[in-house]
Amino acid sequence: MEISSSYDRLFTNGAFQVALGEAHYNLIRVRAPGYFSANFEIPASHRVDLKLKPAGYVEGTVLDSQGRLAAGVEVVALGRDRTGTSNPRLSGGRFKAEPSGDRATTDAAGHFKIGMTTSDTVALAAADVHAGVAWSMLDHFQKTSQLTLRPWGRVEGVVLSNSIPIPGREITLWVQSGVIGLVLDYASSRTVTDDAGHCLLFEAVRGGR
């Protein structure tokens, strides 16, 4: 469970305490896996019992490109926000840590279970540094309960102007807009052409469903 403003706290026993000096923020935001996140005002008594509504779970398995169960793969829930402000960013084959993200890691049998905290989820994505990446719209995933990783893509080429190679030109990789909520980290998805105008980018995300 997390309490937010500029102060995020994590509690594991269902009880929490906020210093009185923070009460002027007048808001407690509570998040717990499997329950809808909710905001609560702080009453004058400074004591409140909070009740959360169950949000359920999404679970399934992840397979590698050979159809084998894939262990240790990160799986995240993606929302409708295409700007990436509330969705995890992909960096170096991993999803960057987001304290408010709904996510899980596959076990030895390739199984995962994500405790949802929002009704906004429309897609799932999975990533492994070596095995690759997968994404699927939630309605399609619910038919199979499986995500199948595809090898990371590779983008390579030469930047020319009037048939002359251009060195030192910055190249940035972007995810196709149809991949809802999946965002590449800017710092890890760009490069600069060499003296021959050549560039090479990995972590290209191939299409999902």
mmCIF file of N, CA and C in Angstrom, residues 58-106:
data_model
loop_
_atom_site.group_PDB
_atom_site.id
_atom_site.type_symbol
_atom_site.label_atom_id
_atom_site.label_comp_id
_atom_site.label_asym_id
_atom_site.label_seq_id
_atom_site.Cartn_x
_atom_site.Cartn_y
_atom_site.Cartn_z
ATOM 1 N N VAL A 58 -4.640 -10.647 -13.393
ATOM 2 C CA VAL A 58 -4.415 -11.141 -14.748
ATOM 3 C C VAL A 58 -3.262 -12.126 -14.656
ATOM 4 N N GLU A 59 -3.461 -13.320 -15.132
ATOM 5 C CA GLU A 59 -2.388 -14.302 -15.063
ATOM 6 C C GLU A 59 -2.303 -15.122 -16.342
ATOM 7 N N GLY A 60 -1.125 -15.689 -16.558
ATOM 8 C CA GLY A 60 -0.907 -16.486 -17.757
ATOM 9 C C GLY A 60 0.526 -16.972 -17.799
ATOM 10 N N THR A 61 0.996 -17.334 -18.979
ATOM 11 C CA THR A 61 2.355 -17.841 -19.155
ATOM 12 C C THR A 61 3.055 -17.097 -20.282
ATOM 13 N N VAL A 62 4.375 -17.101 -20.217
ATOM 14 C CA VAL A 62 5.204 -16.497 -21.253
ATOM 15 C C VAL A 62 6.051 -17.587 -21.891
ATOM 16 N N LEU A 63 6.062 -17.602 -23.220
ATOM 17 C CA LEU A 63 6.862 -18.559 -23.982
ATOM 18 C C LEU A 63 7.957 -17.820 -24.725
ATOM 19 N N ASP A 64 9.097 -18.498 -24.932
ATOM 20 C CA ASP A 64 10.128 -17.881 -25.765
ATOM 21 C C ASP A 64 9.810 -18.133 -27.228
ATOM 22 N N SER A 65 10.666 -17.691 -28.118
ATOM 23 C CA SER A 65 10.386 -17.803 -29.559
ATOM 24 C C SER A 65 10.368 -19.241 -30.057
ATOM 25 N N GLN A 66 10.880 -20.175 -29.233
ATOM 26 C CA GLN A 66 10.872 -21.595 -29.590
ATOM 27 C C GLN A 66 9.690 -22.325 -28.960
ATOM 28 N N GLY A 67 8.817 -21.583 -28.276
ATOM 29 C CA GLY A 67 7.652 -22.196 -27.664
ATOM 30 C C GLY A 67 7.908 -22.806 -26.309
ATOM 31 N N ARG A 68 9.071 -22.506 -25.719
ATOM 32 C CA ARG A 68 9.397 -23.043 -24.399
ATOM 33 C C ARG A 68 8.986 -22.057 -23.318
ATOM 34 N N LEU A 69 8.634 -22.582 -22.124
ATOM 35 C CA LEU A 69 8.268 -21.739 -21.002
ATOM 36 C C LEU A 69 9.451 -20.860 -20.622
ATOM 37 N N ALA A 70 9.196 -19.572 -20.432
ATOM 38 C CA ALA A 70 10.266 -18.613 -20.175
ATOM 39 C C ALA A 70 10.199 -18.117 -18.734
ATOM 40 N N ALA A 71 11.252 -18.375 -17.967
ATOM 41 C CA ALA A 71 11.307 -17.960 -16.565
ATOM 42 C C ALA A 71 12.024 -16.615 -16.430
ATOM 43 N N GLY A 72 11.685 -15.877 -15.371
ATOM 44 C CA GLY A 72 12.381 -14.630 -15.075
ATOM 45 C C GLY A 72 12.093 -13.494 -16.022
ATOM 46 N N VAL A 73 10.951 -13.531 -16.707
ATOM 47 C CA VAL A 73 10.587 -12.493 -17.669
ATOM 48 C C VAL A 73 9.681 -11.463 -16.994
ATOM 49 N N GLU A 74 9.977 -10.196 -17.196
ATOM 50 C CA GLU A 74 9.130 -9.130 -16.661
ATOM 51 C C GLU A 74 7.867 -8.990 -17.502
ATOM 52 N N VAL A 75 6.730 -8.881 -16.837
ATOM 53 C CA VAL A 75 5.447 -8.666 -17.513
ATOM 54 C C VAL A 75 4.795 -7.446 -16.883
ATOM 55 N N VAL A 76 4.332 -6.513 -17.708
ATOM 56 C CA VAL A 76 3.725 -5.289 -17.185
ATOM 57 C C VAL A 76 2.374 -5.051 -17.843
ATOM 58 N N ALA A 77 1.500 -4.372 -17.111
ATOM 59 C CA ALA A 77 0.206 -3.961 -17.650
ATOM 60 C C ALA A 77 0.345 -2.574 -18.250
ATOM 61 N N LEU A 78 -0.283 -2.371 -19.408
ATOM 62 C CA LEU A 78 -0.206 -1.095 -20.108
ATOM 63 C C LEU A 78 -1.576 -0.439 -20.135
ATOM 64 N N GLY A 79 -1.611 0.856 -19.890
ATOM 65 C CA GLY A 79 -2.863 1.598 -19.900
ATOM 66 C C GLY A 79 -3.105 2.306 -21.211
ATOM 67 N N ARG A 80 -4.142 3.118 -21.246
ATOM 68 C CA ARG A 80 -4.517 3.831 -22.472
ATOM 69 C C ARG A 80 -3.617 5.021 -22.760
ATOM 70 N N ASP A 81 -2.814 5.419 -21.802
ATOM 71 C CA ASP A 81 -1.999 6.615 -21.941
ATOM 72 C C ASP A 81 -0.882 6.375 -22.952
ATOM 73 N N ARG A 82 -0.973 6.977 -24.131
ATOM 74 C CA ARG A 82 0.026 6.791 -25.174
ATOM 75 C C ARG A 82 1.262 7.656 -24.952
ATOM 76 N N THR A 83 1.204 8.606 -24.021
ATOM 77 C CA THR A 83 2.341 9.484 -23.807
ATOM 78 C C THR A 83 3.411 8.844 -22.951
ATOM 79 N N GLY A 84 3.046 7.759 -22.275
ATOM 80 C CA GLY A 84 4.017 7.064 -21.448
ATOM 81 C C GLY A 84 4.180 7.654 -20.056
ATOM 82 N N THR A 85 3.375 8.664 -19.704
ATOM 83 C CA THR A 85 3.535 9.282 -18.403
ATOM 84 C C THR A 85 3.155 8.338 -17.265
ATOM 85 N N SER A 86 2.308 7.360 -17.536
ATOM 86 C CA SER A 86 1.923 6.426 -16.478
ATOM 87 C C SER A 86 2.208 4.983 -16.873
ATOM 88 N N ASN A 87 3.021 4.793 -17.875
ATOM 89 C CA ASN A 87 3.383 3.459 -18.321
ATOM 90 C C ASN A 87 4.890 3.256 -18.224
ATOM 91 N N PRO A 88 5.328 2.005 -18.051
ATOM 92 C CA PRO A 88 6.758 1.744 -17.900
ATOM 93 C C PRO A 88 7.520 1.989 -19.199
ATOM 94 N N ARG A 89 8.773 2.387 -19.058
ATOM 95 C CA ARG A 89 9.629 2.617 -20.217
ATOM 96 C C ARG A 89 10.584 1.440 -20.392
ATOM 97 N N LEU A 90 10.813 1.084 -21.640
ATOM 98 C CA LEU A 90 11.688 -0.027 -21.976
ATOM 99 C C LEU A 90 13.104 0.503 -22.163
ATOM 100 N N SER A 91 14.041 -0.028 -21.405
ATOM 101 C CA SER A 91 15.409 0.463 -21.452
ATOM 102 C C SER A 91 16.381 -0.697 -21.316
ATOM 103 N N GLY A 92 17.201 -0.907 -22.338
ATOM 104 C CA GLY A 92 18.194 -1.972 -22.276
ATOM 105 C C GLY A 92 17.600 -3.351 -22.131
ATOM 106 N N GLY A 93 16.421 -3.565 -22.727
ATOM 107 C CA GLY A 93 15.783 -4.876 -22.656
ATOM 108 C C GLY A 93 15.011 -5.121 -21.384
ATOM 109 N N ARG A 94 14.884 -4.090 -20.543
ATOM 110 C CA ARG A 94 14.142 -4.216 -19.289
ATOM 111 C C ARG A 94 13.174 -3.053 -19.151
ATOM 112 N N PHE A 95 12.133 -3.270 -18.344
ATOM 113 C CA PHE A 95 11.222 -2.184 -18.019
ATOM 114 C C PHE A 95 11.792 -1.419 -16.829
ATOM 115 N N LYS A 96 11.891 -0.118 -16.962
ATOM 116 C CA LYS A 96 12.409 0.688 -15.872
ATOM 117 C C LYS A 96 11.447 0.622 -14.691
ATOM 118 N N ALA A 97 12.016 0.588 -13.500
ATOM 119 C CA ALA A 97 11.212 0.436 -12.292
ATOM 120 C C ALA A 97 10.249 1.597 -12.120
ATOM 121 N N GLU A 98 8.982 1.268 -11.916
ATOM 122 C CA GLU A 98 7.949 2.262 -11.642
ATOM 123 C C GLU A 98 7.193 1.799 -10.395
ATOM 124 N N PRO A 99 7.265 2.550 -9.290
ATOM 125 C CA PRO A 99 6.614 2.089 -8.050
ATOM 126 C C PRO A 99 5.117 1.887 -8.172
ATOM 127 N N SER A 100 4.484 2.593 -9.127
ATOM 128 C CA SER A 100 3.028 2.492 -9.236
ATOM 129 C C SER A 100 2.585 1.555 -10.354
ATOM 130 N N GLY A 101 3.529 0.846 -10.957
ATOM 131 C CA GLY A 101 3.185 -0.002 -12.083
ATOM 132 C C GLY A 101 2.652 -1.359 -11.667
ATOM 133 N N ASP A 102 1.683 -1.905 -12.423
ATOM 134 C CA ASP A 102 1.183 -3.260 -12.202
ATOM 135 C C ASP A 102 2.072 -4.200 -12.986
ATOM 136 N N ARG A 103 2.797 -5.049 -12.314
ATOM 137 C CA ARG A 103 3.779 -5.903 -12.977
ATOM 138 C C ARG A 103 4.030 -7.179 -12.198
ATOM 139 N N ALA A 104 4.716 -8.108 -12.850
ATOM 140 C CA ALA A 104 5.085 -9.371 -12.210
ATOM 141 C C ALA A 104 6.260 -9.966 -12.984
ATOM 142 N N THR A 105 6.864 -11.001 -12.418
ATOM 143 C CA THR A 105 7.952 -11.719 -13.072
ATOM 144 C C THR A 105 7.577 -13.188 -13.144
ATOM 145 N N THR A 106 7.817 -13.808 -14.294
ATOM 146 C CA THR A 106 7.441 -15.216 -14.456
ATOM 147 C C THR A 106 8.282 -16.115 -13.552
#
